[in-house]
Short mmCIF file of C-alpha atoms in Angstrom, two decimals:
data_model
loop_
_atom_site.label_atom_id
_atom_site.label_comp_id
_atom_site.label_asym_id
_atom_site.label_seq_id
_atom_site.Cartn_x
_atom_site.Cartn_y
_atom_site.Cartn_z
CA MET A 808 50.09 52.76 253.21
CA ALA A 809 50.70 54.43 249.86
CA LYS A 810 53.91 56.45 249.62
CA TYR A 811 52.96 58.49 246.57
CA HIS A 812 49.75 59.90 245.10
CA VAL A 813 49.66 57.56 242.10
CA ASP A 814 47.05 55.17 240.74
CA SER A 815 49.17 52.00 240.62
CA ILE A 816 50.01 49.24 243.04
CA GLN A 817 52.78 50.60 245.25
CA GLU A 818 53.37 47.58 247.47
CA TRP A 819 52.89 44.10 246.05
CA GLN A 820 51.71 41.63 248.67
CA SER A 821 53.84 38.58 249.35
CA PHE A 822 52.25 35.19 248.81
CA GLU A 823 52.84 31.63 249.92
CA TYR A 824 52.80 28.52 247.78
CA ASP A 825 53.64 24.97 248.86
CA GLY A 826 55.12 26.17 252.15
CA VAL A 827 57.42 28.73 250.48
CA GLU A 828 56.92 32.47 251.02
CA TYR A 829 57.51 34.63 247.95
CA ASP A 830 58.35 38.20 248.93
CA LEU A 831 57.51 40.96 246.45
CA GLY A 832 58.90 43.83 248.53
CA HIS A 833 61.58 44.42 245.88
CA LEU A 834 58.78 45.64 243.56
CA SER A 835 57.58 48.39 245.91
CA SER A 836 57.31 51.89 244.48
CA HIS A 837 60.31 54.15 244.86
CA LEU A 838 61.81 57.41 243.72
CA VAL A 839 64.65 57.59 241.23
CA VAL A 840 66.58 60.74 240.28
CA PHE A 841 68.54 61.13 237.06
CA LYS A 842 71.04 64.00 237.23
CA ALA A 843 71.51 65.96 234.01
CA ASN A 844 73.71 68.99 233.33
CA LYS A 845 70.90 71.56 233.50
CA GLN A 846 68.18 69.78 235.42
CA ASP A 847 67.57 66.72 237.55
CA TYR A 848 64.63 64.47 236.68
CA GLU A 849 62.79 62.78 239.52
CA PHE A 850 60.46 59.87 238.75
CA VAL A 851 58.15 57.77 240.89
CA VAL A 852 58.64 54.16 239.75
CA THR A 853 56.04 51.40 239.99
CA TYR A 854 56.03 47.84 238.68
CA GLY A 855 53.42 45.77 236.90
CA LEU A 856 52.16 42.22 237.23
CA HIS A 857 54.06 41.04 234.14
CA CYS A 858 57.39 41.61 235.90
CA PHE A 859 56.86 38.32 237.78
CA THR A 860 53.99 36.50 236.03
CA LYS A 861 53.32 34.85 232.68
CA ASP A 862 50.95 32.04 231.83
CA ASP A 863 52.46 28.92 230.23
CA SER A 864 56.08 30.02 230.65
CA GLY A 865 57.53 26.62 231.42
CA THR A 866 58.76 27.89 234.80
CA ASN A 867 55.36 28.55 236.38
CA ILE A 868 54.18 27.49 239.78
CA PRO A 869 50.43 26.83 239.94
CA TYR A 870 49.67 30.06 241.79
CA ARG A 871 47.54 32.72 240.11
CA TYR A 872 48.37 36.26 241.22
CA GLU A 873 45.84 39.01 240.51
CA ASP A 874 46.11 42.75 240.32
CA GLY A 875 43.20 45.12 239.74
CA ARG A 876 42.95 44.31 236.03
CA HIS A 877 43.65 40.60 235.59
CA GLY A 878 45.65 37.66 236.87
CA GLN A 879 48.34 35.30 235.64
CA MET A 880 50.39 32.39 236.90
CA VAL A 881 53.59 33.23 238.76
CA CYS A 882 56.68 32.60 236.61
CA LEU A 883 59.71 31.69 238.74
CA GLU A 884 62.15 32.83 236.04
CA ARG A 885 60.58 36.30 235.93
CA TYR A 886 60.19 36.40 239.71
CA GLU A 887 63.90 35.71 240.29
CA ALA A 888 64.99 38.24 237.65
CA SER A 889 62.58 40.86 239.06
CA LYS A 890 64.72 41.04 242.19
CA GLN A 891 67.26 43.01 240.13
CA LEU A 892 64.79 45.45 238.54
CA ARG A 893 65.14 48.28 241.04
CA GLY A 894 68.91 48.45 240.53
CA ILE A 895 68.44 48.23 236.77
CA ILE A 896 65.97 51.15 236.79
CA GLU A 897 68.29 53.20 239.01
CA ARG A 898 70.93 52.88 236.24
CA LEU A 899 68.53 53.72 233.43
CA ASP A 900 70.56 56.83 232.60
CA ALA A 901 73.20 54.50 231.12
CA ALA A 902 70.70 52.66 228.87
CA THR A 903 69.40 53.37 225.38
CA ILE A 904 65.61 53.38 225.33
CA TYR A 905 63.81 52.32 222.16
CA HIS A 906 60.31 53.35 221.22
CA THR A 907 58.01 51.21 219.13
CA GLU A 908 54.38 51.90 218.39
CA GLY A 909 53.26 49.95 221.41
CA GLU A 910 56.02 50.35 223.99
CA ARG A 911 59.28 51.82 225.17
CA PHE A 912 61.91 49.31 226.16
CA PHE A 913 65.58 48.58 226.62
CA THR A 914 67.52 45.36 226.67
CA MET A 915 70.61 44.33 228.56
CA SER A 916 72.50 41.17 229.42
CA LEU A 917 71.45 39.63 232.71
CA LEU A 918 72.38 36.39 234.44
CA ASN A 919 69.40 34.04 234.32
CA SER A 920 69.45 32.11 237.60
CA ALA A 921 67.35 29.33 236.01
CA THR A 922 69.84 28.63 233.20
CA GLY A 923 73.08 30.00 234.66
CA LEU A 924 73.63 31.92 231.40
CA LEU A 925 73.86 35.59 230.47
CA GLU A 926 70.75 36.29 228.42
CA ALA A 927 69.06 39.29 226.79
CA TYR A 928 66.67 40.82 229.35
CA LYS A 929 64.00 43.16 228.02
CA VAL A 930 62.42 45.80 230.26
CA CYS A 931 59.26 47.48 228.95
CA LEU A 932 58.39 50.91 230.33
CA ALA A 933 55.66 53.52 230.32
CA PHE A 934 56.66 57.16 230.88
CA TYR A 935 53.95 59.69 231.73
CA ARG A 936 52.86 62.45 234.12
CA GLU A 937 50.47 61.87 236.98
CA HIS A 938 49.46 64.50 239.56
CA ARG A 939 52.51 66.70 238.81
CA LEU A 940 54.81 63.70 239.10
CA LEU A 941 56.98 62.21 236.41
CA ARG A 942 56.28 58.49 236.35
CA ILE A 943 57.92 55.31 235.15
CA HIS A 944 55.80 52.18 235.23
CA VAL A 945 57.65 48.97 234.40
CA THR A 946 54.93 47.14 232.48
CA SER A 947 56.90 43.94 231.88
CA ALA A 948 60.38 42.46 232.17
CA TYR A 949 61.53 39.14 230.79
CA PHE A 950 64.29 37.23 229.06
CA ALA A 951 63.88 38.06 225.37
CA ARG A 952 64.03 34.93 223.28
CA THR A 953 62.08 36.25 220.28
CA GLY A 954 61.51 39.67 218.74
CA GLU A 955 63.61 42.81 218.77
CA GLY A 956 66.45 42.69 221.25
CA SER A 957 66.61 38.90 221.36
CA PRO A 958 69.74 37.05 220.21
CA GLY A 959 70.12 37.39 216.45
CA THR A 960 67.36 40.02 216.13
CA PRO A 961 68.76 43.55 216.13
CA ILE A 962 66.73 46.54 217.28
CA ASN A 963 65.95 48.58 214.18
CA LYS A 964 64.77 51.70 215.96
CA LYS A 965 66.39 54.96 216.93
CA GLY A 966 67.40 54.95 220.57
CA PHE A 967 66.94 57.73 223.12
CA SER A 968 68.39 58.60 226.51
CA VAL A 969 66.24 58.77 229.63
CA PHE A 970 66.90 62.53 229.62
CA LYS A 971 65.29 62.98 226.19
CA VAL A 972 62.35 60.83 227.27
CA ALA A 973 62.04 62.85 230.52
CA MET A 974 61.99 66.17 228.64
CA ASP A 975 59.32 64.86 226.28
CA THR A 976 57.29 63.46 229.19
CA GLN A 977 57.33 66.82 230.99
CA LYS A 978 55.71 68.40 227.92
CA LYS A 979 52.89 65.86 227.73
CA PRO A 980 49.54 66.63 229.32
CA LYS A 981 49.09 64.81 232.61
CA GLY A 982 46.81 61.81 232.76
CA GLN A 983 47.77 60.21 229.44
CA CYS A 984 48.95 56.78 230.45
CA PRO A 985 48.55 53.22 229.24
CA LYS A 986 45.83 51.05 230.74
CA GLU A 987 48.41 48.73 232.34
CA VAL A 988 49.31 51.30 234.98
CA ARG A 989 45.79 51.42 236.41
CA ASN A 990 46.22 48.20 238.35
CA ARG A 991 44.38 48.99 241.56
CA PRO A 992 44.98 46.19 244.03
CA LYS A 993 42.47 43.49 244.84
CA PRO A 994 42.85 41.52 248.06
CA GLN A 995 44.77 38.26 247.62
CA LYS A 996 43.11 34.99 248.61
#
């Protein structure tokens, strides 16, 4: 049953492949509160398909997972890293968020269980209002090997705090959100 009145998948269904059960409960929707001096900001957080899938990643299992928009192959590297996303989002007030034309994101160092190395981990976010709620939708999260935030490629953008982004989001009209958040669930096979 849905916890919040939002138009995104709130509970990702577990799946089984080759006798192994893959639990996605760690990507269930949740509330996060960021405490500022003058005001607290409360967000409902949801997660997208790209947090644990990517076609042709090199660490795929041959299992196609579908949301309400499209499907992709499960990427074990992303799946394992996604288990840390909730804790990462709960500490977002310590991160610098960058805004490009197409996305907001931050990077951090994270232990990659596949390689055993600390690597740059990029988390892409959408901030918006929906039904009087402030929302964060994690559109994607992956180890950044190319592009801004990857090793040897600095981020050439001005960074913002989650508090600045929250204030700006409160001023936006509700209902303006990227297409990725409208991922109504389809039954899994």
